[in-house]
PDB file of C-alpha atoms in Angstrom:
ATOM      1  CA  GLY A  86      47.352  17.984 -70.716  1.00 71.00           C
ATOM      2  CA  ALA A  87      43.693  17.764 -69.786  1.00 79.00           C
ATOM      3  CA  VAL A  88      40.959  20.309 -70.349  1.00 90.00           C
ATOM      4  CA  VAL A  89      38.961  21.054 -67.186  1.00 94.00           C
ATOM      5  CA  SER A  90      36.062  23.394 -66.866  1.00 96.00           C
ATOM      6  CA  GLN A  91      34.295  24.834 -63.822  1.00 97.00           C
ATOM      7  CA  HIS A  92      30.935  26.485 -63.609  1.00 97.00           C
ATOM      8  CA  PRO A  93      30.200  29.123 -62.551  1.00 98.00           C
ATOM      9  CA  SER A  94      33.354  31.116 -62.726  1.00 97.00           C
ATOM     10  CA  ARG A  95      32.003  33.646 -60.230  1.00 97.00           C
ATOM     11  CA  VAL A  96      29.096  33.470 -57.820  1.00 97.00           C
ATOM     12  CA  ILE A  97      27.756  35.845 -55.151  1.00 97.00           C
ATOM     13  CA  CYS A  98      25.285  34.474 -52.630  1.00 96.00           C
ATOM     14  CA  LYS A  99      23.681  35.542 -49.436  1.00 97.00           C
ATOM     15  CA  SER A 100      24.645  34.129 -46.079  1.00 97.00           C
ATOM     16  CA  GLY A 101      22.713  30.984 -45.222  1.00 97.00           C
ATOM     17  CA  THR A 102      22.131  29.854 -48.817  1.00 97.00           C
ATOM     18  CA  SER A 103      23.783  26.921 -50.617  1.00 97.00           C
ATOM     19  CA  VAL A 104      25.899  27.094 -53.736  1.00 97.00           C
ATOM     20  CA  LYS A 105      26.823  24.323 -56.179  1.00 97.00           C
ATOM     21  CA  ILE A 106      30.034  24.369 -58.222  1.00 98.00           C
ATOM     22  CA  GLU A 107      30.530  21.968 -61.123  1.00 97.00           C
ATOM     23  CA  CYS A 108      33.882  20.545 -62.331  1.00 96.00           C
ATOM     24  CA  ARG A 109      34.031  18.794 -65.656  1.00 95.00           C
ATOM     25  CA  SER A 110      36.840  16.878 -67.367  1.00 92.00           C
ATOM     26  CA  LEU A 111      36.193  17.604 -71.017  1.00 92.00           C
ATOM     27  CA  ASP A 112      38.573  15.333 -72.883  1.00 87.00           C
ATOM     28  CA  PHE A 113      39.412  12.404 -70.615  1.00 82.00           C
ATOM     29  CA  GLN A 114      37.706  10.228 -68.044  1.00 85.00           C
ATOM     30  CA  ALA A 115      39.120  11.231 -64.692  1.00 83.00           C
ATOM     31  CA  THR A 116      39.635   8.424 -62.134  1.00 79.00           C
ATOM     32  CA  THR A 117      40.099  10.956 -59.384  1.00 87.00           C
ATOM     33  CA  MET A 118      39.015  14.545 -58.859  1.00 91.00           C
ATOM     34  CA  PHE A 119      40.275  16.904 -56.201  1.00 93.00           C
ATOM     35  CA  TRP A 120      38.855  20.080 -54.661  1.00 96.00           C
ATOM     36  CA  TYR A 121      41.099  22.829 -53.401  1.00 96.00           C
ATOM     37  CA  ARG A 122      40.489  26.170 -51.715  1.00 97.00           C
ATOM     38  CA  GLN A 123      42.741  29.226 -52.090  1.00 95.00           C
ATOM     39  CA  PHE A 124      42.479  32.289 -49.916  1.00 90.00           C
ATOM     40  CA  PRO A 125      43.910  35.635 -51.152  1.00 87.00           C
ATOM     41  CA  LYS A 126      47.699  35.618 -51.360  1.00 84.00           C
ATOM     42  CA  GLN A 127      47.835  32.058 -50.023  1.00 88.00           C
ATOM     43  CA  SER A 128      48.554  28.749 -51.610  1.00 90.00           C
ATOM     44  CA  LEU A 129      46.202  25.936 -52.499  1.00 94.00           C
ATOM     45  CA  MET A 130      44.831  23.800 -49.704  1.00 93.00           C
ATOM     46  CA  LEU A 131      43.367  20.389 -50.506  1.00 93.00           C
ATOM     47  CA  MET A 132      39.814  20.031 -49.235  1.00 95.00           C
ATOM     48  CA  ALA A 133      38.852  16.529 -50.429  1.00 94.00           C
ATOM     49  CA  THR A 134      39.559  13.758 -52.867  1.00 91.00           C
ATOM     50  CA  SER A 135      36.769  12.013 -54.757  1.00 88.00           C
ATOM     51  CA  ASN A 136      36.683   8.934 -56.870  1.00 83.00           C
ATOM     52  CA  GLU A 137      33.824   8.166 -59.168  1.00 79.00           C
ATOM     53  CA  GLY A 138      31.053   6.226 -57.487  1.00 78.00           C
ATOM     54  CA  SER A 139      32.478   6.373 -53.962  1.00 81.00           C
ATOM     55  CA  LYS A 140      32.382   8.728 -51.020  1.00 85.00           C
ATOM     56  CA  ALA A 141      34.840  11.585 -50.943  1.00 90.00           C
ATOM     57  CA  THR A 142      37.778  11.591 -48.601  1.00 91.00           C
ATOM     58  CA  TYR A 143      37.992  14.867 -46.691  1.00 94.00           C
ATOM     59  CA  GLU A 144      41.156  16.455 -45.302  1.00 93.00           C
ATOM     60  CA  GLN A 145      41.431  17.113 -41.606  1.00 92.00           C
ATOM     61  CA  GLY A 146      39.499  20.163 -40.536  1.00 94.00           C
ATOM     62  CA  VAL A 147      37.152  20.227 -43.579  1.00 95.00           C
ATOM     63  CA  GLU A 148      33.511  19.710 -42.612  1.00 94.00           C
ATOM     64  CA  LYS A 149      32.023  17.063 -44.852  1.00 93.00           C
ATOM     65  CA  ASP A 150      28.444  18.088 -43.998  1.00 95.00           C
ATOM     66  CA  LYS A 151      29.164  21.627 -45.035  1.00 96.00           C
ATOM     67  CA  PHE A 152      31.134  20.900 -48.241  1.00 97.00           C
ATOM     68  CA  LEU A 153      29.179  18.171 -50.054  1.00 95.00           C
ATOM     69  CA  ILE A 154      30.995  16.469 -52.883  1.00 94.00           C
ATOM     70  CA  ASN A 155      29.350  14.256 -55.469  1.00 89.00           C
ATOM     71  CA  HIS A 156      31.352  12.478 -58.136  1.00 87.00           C
ATOM     72  CA  ALA A 157      28.556  11.025 -60.239  1.00 81.00           C
ATOM     73  CA  SER A 158      30.555  10.211 -63.332  1.00 87.00           C
ATOM     74  CA  LEU A 159      34.111   9.996 -64.655  1.00 85.00           C
ATOM     75  CA  THR A 160      33.713  13.474 -66.124  1.00 90.00           C
ATOM     76  CA  LEU A 161      31.721  15.385 -63.525  1.00 92.00           C
ATOM     77  CA  SER A 162      32.199  16.282 -59.841  1.00 93.00           C
ATOM     78  CA  THR A 163      30.191  18.820 -57.880  1.00 95.00           C
ATOM     79  CA  LEU A 164      30.985  20.740 -54.695  1.00 97.00           C
ATOM     80  CA  THR A 165      28.095  22.156 -52.779  1.00 97.00           C
ATOM     81  CA  VAL A 166      28.760  24.708 -50.075  1.00 97.00           C
ATOM     82  CA  THR A 167      25.795  24.435 -47.713  1.00 97.00           C
ATOM     83  CA  SER A 168      24.565  27.263 -45.468  1.00 96.00           C
ATOM     84  CA  ALA A 169      27.353  29.507 -46.736  1.00 97.00           C
ATOM     85  CA  HIS A 170      28.878  32.155 -44.505  1.00 96.00           C
ATOM     86  CA  PRO A 171      31.173  35.095 -45.325  1.00 96.00           C
ATOM     87  CA  GLU A 172      34.208  33.113 -44.090  1.00 95.00           C
ATOM     88  CA  ASP A 173      33.504  30.579 -46.925  1.00 96.00           C
ATOM     89  CA  SER A 174      34.293  33.260 -49.436  1.00 96.00           C
ATOM     90  CA  SER A 175      37.252  31.953 -51.365  1.00 96.00           C
ATOM     91  CA  PHE A 176      38.580  30.718 -54.673  1.00 97.00           C
ATOM     92  CA  TYR A 177      37.588  27.051 -55.200  1.00 98.00           C
ATOM     93  CA  ILE A 178      39.581  25.059 -57.744  1.00 97.00           C
ATOM     94  CA  CYS A 179      39.125  21.476 -58.907  1.00 96.00           C
ATOM     95  CA  SER A 180      41.712  19.211 -60.494  1.00 94.00           C
ATOM     96  CA  VAL A 181      41.597  15.880 -62.265  1.00 91.00           C
ATOM     97  CA  SER A 182      43.941  13.001 -62.365  1.00 85.00           C
ATOM     98  CA  TYR A 183      43.956   9.952 -64.657  1.00 74.00           C
ATOM     99  CA  GLY A 184      46.146   7.682 -62.507  1.00 63.00           C
ATOM    100  CA  ARG A 185      47.763   5.025 -64.707  1.00 55.00           C
ATOM    101  CA  SER A 186      51.500   5.648 -64.900  1.00 51.00           C
ATOM    102  CA  THR A 187      51.408   9.400 -64.381  1.00 58.00           C
ATOM    103  CA  TYR A 188      50.298  11.373 -61.393  1.00 75.00           C
ATOM    104  CA  GLU A 189      49.880  14.882 -62.836  1.00 84.00           C
ATOM    105  CA  GLN A 190      46.874  16.871 -61.786  1.00 89.00           C
ATOM    106  CA  TYR A 191      45.291  19.272 -64.235  1.00 92.00           C
ATOM    107  CA  PHE A 192      43.383  22.183 -62.756  1.00 95.00           C
ATOM    108  CA  GLY A 193      40.207  23.962 -63.683  1.00 96.00           C
ATOM    109  CA  PRO A 194      39.928  27.745 -64.033  1.00 97.00           C
ATOM    110  CA  GLY A 195      38.532  28.144 -60.556  1.00 97.00           C
ATOM    111  CA  THR A 196      35.316  29.563 -59.064  1.00 98.00           C
ATOM    112  CA  ARG A 197      35.333  32.773 -57.047  1.00 97.00           C
ATOM    113  CA  LEU A 198      32.708  32.518 -54.296  1.00 97.00           C
ATOM    114  CA  THR A 199      31.612  35.618 -52.433  1.00 97.00           C
ATOM    115  CA  VAL A 200      29.176  35.273 -49.535  1.00 97.00           C
ATOM    116  CA  THR A 201      27.519  38.473 -48.440  1.00 97.00           C
TER     117      THR A 201
ATOM    118  CA  GLU B1120      53.863  15.809 -42.461  1.00 80.00           C
ATOM    119  CA  ASP B1121      54.951  16.901 -45.907  1.00 83.00           C
ATOM    120  CA  GLN B1122      56.422  20.397 -46.055  1.00 91.00           C
ATOM    121  CA  VAL B1123      57.218  22.590 -49.053  1.00 96.00           C
ATOM    122  CA  THR B1124      59.005  25.932 -48.769  1.00 97.00           C
ATOM    123  CA  GLN B1125      59.554  28.199 -51.757  1.00 97.00           C
ATOM    124  CA  SER B1126      61.963  31.147 -51.992  1.00 97.00           C
ATOM    125  CA  PRO B1127      62.060  33.950 -52.647  1.00 97.00           C
ATOM    126  CA  GLU B1128      58.454  35.009 -51.945  1.00 96.00           C
ATOM    127  CA  ALA B1129      58.732  37.573 -54.730  1.00 97.00           C
ATOM    128  CA  LEU B1130      61.269  38.205 -57.484  1.00 98.00           C
ATOM    129  CA  ARG B1131      61.509  41.159 -59.728  1.00 98.00           C
ATOM    130  CA  LEU B1132      63.616  40.819 -62.860  1.00 98.00           C
ATOM    131  CA  GLN B1133      64.472  42.878 -65.878  1.00 98.00           C
ATOM    132  CA  GLU B1134      63.618  41.333 -69.232  1.00 97.00           C
ATOM    133  CA  GLY B1135      66.495  39.079 -70.211  1.00 97.00           C
ATOM    134  CA  GLU B1136      67.832  38.740 -66.629  1.00 97.00           C
ATOM    135  CA  SER B1137      68.071  35.045 -65.886  1.00 98.00           C
ATOM    136  CA  SER B1138      67.419  33.675 -62.388  1.00 98.00           C
ATOM    137  CA  SER B1139      66.273  30.699 -60.389  1.00 98.00           C
ATOM    138  CA  LEU B1140      63.417  29.867 -57.994  1.00 98.00           C
ATOM    139  CA  ASN B1141      63.877  27.434 -55.160  1.00 98.00           C
ATOM    140  CA  CYS B1142      61.613  24.798 -53.730  1.00 98.00           C
ATOM    141  CA  SER B1143      62.781  22.920 -50.621  1.00 98.00           C
ATOM    142  CA  TYR B1144      60.747  19.933 -49.540  1.00 96.00           C
ATOM    143  CA  THR B1145      60.423  17.366 -46.780  1.00 94.00           C
ATOM    144  CA  VAL B1146      58.485  14.206 -47.577  1.00 89.00           C
ATOM    145  CA  SER B1147      58.817  10.638 -46.306  1.00 87.00           C
ATOM    146  CA  GLY B1148      58.915   9.249 -49.778  1.00 87.00           C
ATOM    147  CA  LEU B1149      58.630  11.279 -52.993  1.00 90.00           C
ATOM    148  CA  ARG B1150      56.343  10.112 -55.734  1.00 89.00           C
ATOM    149  CA  GLY B1151      56.743  13.317 -57.711  1.00 92.00           C
ATOM    150  CA  LEU B1152      57.479  17.014 -57.522  1.00 95.00           C
ATOM    151  CA  PHE B1153      55.365  19.315 -59.661  1.00 96.00           C
ATOM    152  CA  TRP B1154      55.746  22.856 -60.915  1.00 97.00           C
ATOM    153  CA  TYR B1155      52.790  24.988 -61.886  1.00 97.00           C
ATOM    154  CA  ARG B1156      52.273  28.473 -63.106  1.00 97.00           C
ATOM    155  CA  GLN B1157      49.312  30.470 -61.871  1.00 97.00           C
ATOM    156  CA  ASP B1158      48.068  33.734 -63.334  1.00 96.00           C
ATOM    157  CA  PRO B1159      45.885  36.030 -61.189  1.00 94.00           C
ATOM    158  CA  GLY B1160      42.286  34.801 -60.869  1.00 93.00           C
ATOM    159  CA  LYS B1161      43.006  31.550 -62.721  1.00 95.00           C
ATOM    160  CA  GLY B1162      43.727  27.911 -61.882  1.00 96.00           C
ATOM    161  CA  PRO B1163      47.311  26.555 -61.907  1.00 96.00           C
ATOM    162  CA  GLU B1164      48.758  25.564 -65.246  1.00 96.00           C
ATOM    163  CA  PHE B1165      50.859  22.381 -65.286  1.00 94.00           C
ATOM    164  CA  LEU B1166      54.525  22.883 -66.185  1.00 96.00           C
ATOM    165  CA  PHE B1167      56.649  19.880 -65.126  1.00 94.00           C
ATOM    166  CA  THR B1168      56.777  16.722 -63.115  1.00 94.00           C
ATOM    167  CA  LEU B1169      60.070  15.435 -61.713  1.00 95.00           C
ATOM    168  CA  TYR B1170      60.287  11.967 -60.198  1.00 92.00           C
ATOM    169  CA  SER B1171      63.868  11.301 -59.144  1.00 93.00           C
ATOM    170  CA  ALA B1172      67.029  13.164 -58.066  1.00 95.00           C
ATOM    171  CA  GLY B1173      69.117  14.269 -61.037  1.00 96.00           C
ATOM    172  CA  GLU B1174      66.166  14.527 -63.367  1.00 96.00           C
ATOM    173  CA  GLU B1175      65.815  17.715 -65.453  1.00 97.00           C
ATOM    174  CA  LYS B1176      63.068  18.948 -67.758  1.00 97.00           C
ATOM    175  CA  GLU B1177      62.877  21.943 -70.069  1.00 97.00           C
ATOM    176  CA  LYS B1178      60.122  23.937 -71.717  1.00 95.00           C
ATOM    177  CA  GLU B1179      60.947  27.090 -73.665  1.00 95.00           C
ATOM    178  CA  ARG B1180      62.759  29.437 -71.200  1.00 96.00           C
ATOM    179  CA  LEU B1181      62.079  27.224 -68.181  1.00 98.00           C
ATOM    180  CA  LYS B1182      64.209  24.382 -66.861  1.00 98.00           C
ATOM    181  CA  ALA B1183      63.401  22.400 -63.718  1.00 98.00           C
ATOM    182  CA  THR B1184      65.893  20.305 -61.780  1.00 98.00           C
ATOM    183  CA  LEU B1185      65.524  18.049 -58.765  1.00 97.00           C
ATOM    184  CA  THR B1186      67.786  16.870 -55.878  1.00 95.00           C
ATOM    185  CA  LYS B1187      66.851  14.834 -52.835  1.00 93.00           C
ATOM    186  CA  LYS B1188      65.996  17.994 -50.878  1.00 94.00           C
ATOM    187  CA  GLU B1189      65.051  20.686 -53.330  1.00 97.00           C
ATOM    188  CA  SER B1190      64.101  21.653 -56.808  1.00 98.00           C
ATOM    189  CA  PHE B1191      65.048  24.680 -58.861  1.00 98.00           C
ATOM    190  CA  LEU B1192      63.101  26.347 -61.650  1.00 98.00           C
ATOM    191  CA  HIS B1193      65.625  28.176 -63.826  1.00 98.00           C
ATOM    192  CA  ILE B1194      64.316  30.977 -66.010  1.00 98.00           C
ATOM    193  CA  THR B1195      66.565  31.975 -68.897  1.00 98.00           C
ATOM    194  CA  ALA B1196      66.194  35.382 -70.507  1.00 97.00           C
ATOM    195  CA  PRO B1197      62.652  35.966 -69.153  1.00 97.00           C
ATOM    196  CA  LYS B1198      60.047  38.040 -70.915  1.00 97.00           C
ATOM    197  CA  PRO B1199      57.235  40.094 -69.363  1.00 97.00           C
ATOM    198  CA  GLU B1200      54.727  37.350 -70.291  1.00 97.00           C
ATOM    199  CA  ASP B1201      56.633  35.035 -67.836  1.00 98.00           C
ATOM    200  CA  SER B1202      55.271  37.147 -64.978  1.00 98.00           C
ATOM    201  CA  ALA B1203      53.110  34.923 -62.750  1.00 98.00           C
ATOM    202  CA  THR B1204      53.109  33.015 -59.498  1.00 97.00           C
ATOM    203  CA  TYR B1205      55.055  29.788 -59.710  1.00 98.00           C
ATOM    204  CA  LEU B1206      53.916  27.018 -57.446  1.00 97.00           C
ATOM    205  CA  CYS B1207      55.829  23.928 -56.359  1.00 97.00           C
ATOM    206  CA  ALA B1208      54.041  20.863 -54.984  1.00 96.00           C
ATOM    207  CA  VAL B1209      55.058  17.417 -53.815  1.00 94.00           C
ATOM    208  CA  GLN B1210      53.182  14.152 -53.900  1.00 90.00           C
ATOM    209  CA  GLU B1211      54.052  11.526 -51.363  1.00 87.00           C
ATOM    210  CA  ALA B1212      54.485   7.932 -52.319  1.00 83.00           C
ATOM    211  CA  GLY B1213      51.895   5.704 -50.618  1.00 72.00           C
ATOM    212  CA  GLY B1214      50.307   7.833 -47.940  1.00 59.00           C
ATOM    213  CA  THR B1215      46.714   7.824 -46.819  1.00 56.00           C
ATOM    214  CA  SER B1216      45.472  10.453 -49.288  1.00 56.00           C
ATOM    215  CA  TYR B1217      46.021   9.102 -52.764  1.00 66.00           C
ATOM    216  CA  GLY B1218      47.384  11.697 -55.152  1.00 78.00           C
ATOM    217  CA  LYS B1219      47.384  14.542 -52.596  1.00 85.00           C
ATOM    218  CA  LEU B1220      49.497  17.517 -53.598  1.00 90.00           C
ATOM    219  CA  THR B1221      51.083  19.623 -50.862  1.00 92.00           C
ATOM    220  CA  PHE B1222      51.833  23.066 -52.198  1.00 95.00           C
ATOM    221  CA  GLY B1223      54.373  25.678 -51.287  1.00 96.00           C
ATOM    222  CA  GLN B1224      53.374  29.313 -50.860  1.00 95.00           C
ATOM    223  CA  GLY B1225      54.599  30.195 -54.329  1.00 96.00           C
ATOM    224  CA  THR B1226      57.010  32.750 -55.776  1.00 97.00           C
ATOM    225  CA  ILE B1227      55.581  35.835 -57.408  1.00 97.00           C
ATOM    226  CA  LEU B1228      57.684  36.638 -60.450  1.00 98.00           C
ATOM    227  CA  THR B1229      57.479  40.033 -62.099  1.00 98.00           C
ATOM    228  CA  VAL B1230      59.494  40.666 -65.305  1.00 98.00           C
ATOM    229  CA  HIS B1231      59.863  44.316 -66.314  1.00 97.00           C
ATOM    230  CA  PRO B1232      60.404  45.269 -70.000  1.00 95.00           C
TER     231      PRO B1232
END
């Protein structure tokens, strides 16, 4: 499987500020990266899909101007939560996929965001 | 719309007591069904991918099977370290969101020594 890192692992920010979360594929070049959100005791919900060098595709109900995704290279994607509010507090997890003949997604360790 | 339902929501077992977790799914065309393990505060860990009905895969004490409507994750002689949330997800063939995984709510497994 793939090795995926996220930074930071935890972040606390004040309401109205912006927070950037990095997702790195450490051992393979990822054709596609995904961002998920997980609320306590709930399952993962896909927020957006990003391919290197192109705009992200957002799921219905996810505000693209609030959750900015940049996929600058085959090993790095960033999620920026702009003007964060307490309701944005959640566990954000990225995953990577290499396409080709397999469709597995390998997940990062997650980032716990708390907005005060 | 793809739907995934996992049961039971929670399962408590004694060490060595074998059991099965169920994942029922509805998808217009299945590209793959995935099983993940998630420990508290961590990202999901990939376990298995199943692509077609009748397929089976094994890893240590875990065995995953697939039919056209559901998948089972069989746990043989579980140990306390198998305690985790087990997530099932489906990926639709074609579709407008390439590679999208639709997850079930998960089964929380607790194995007592």
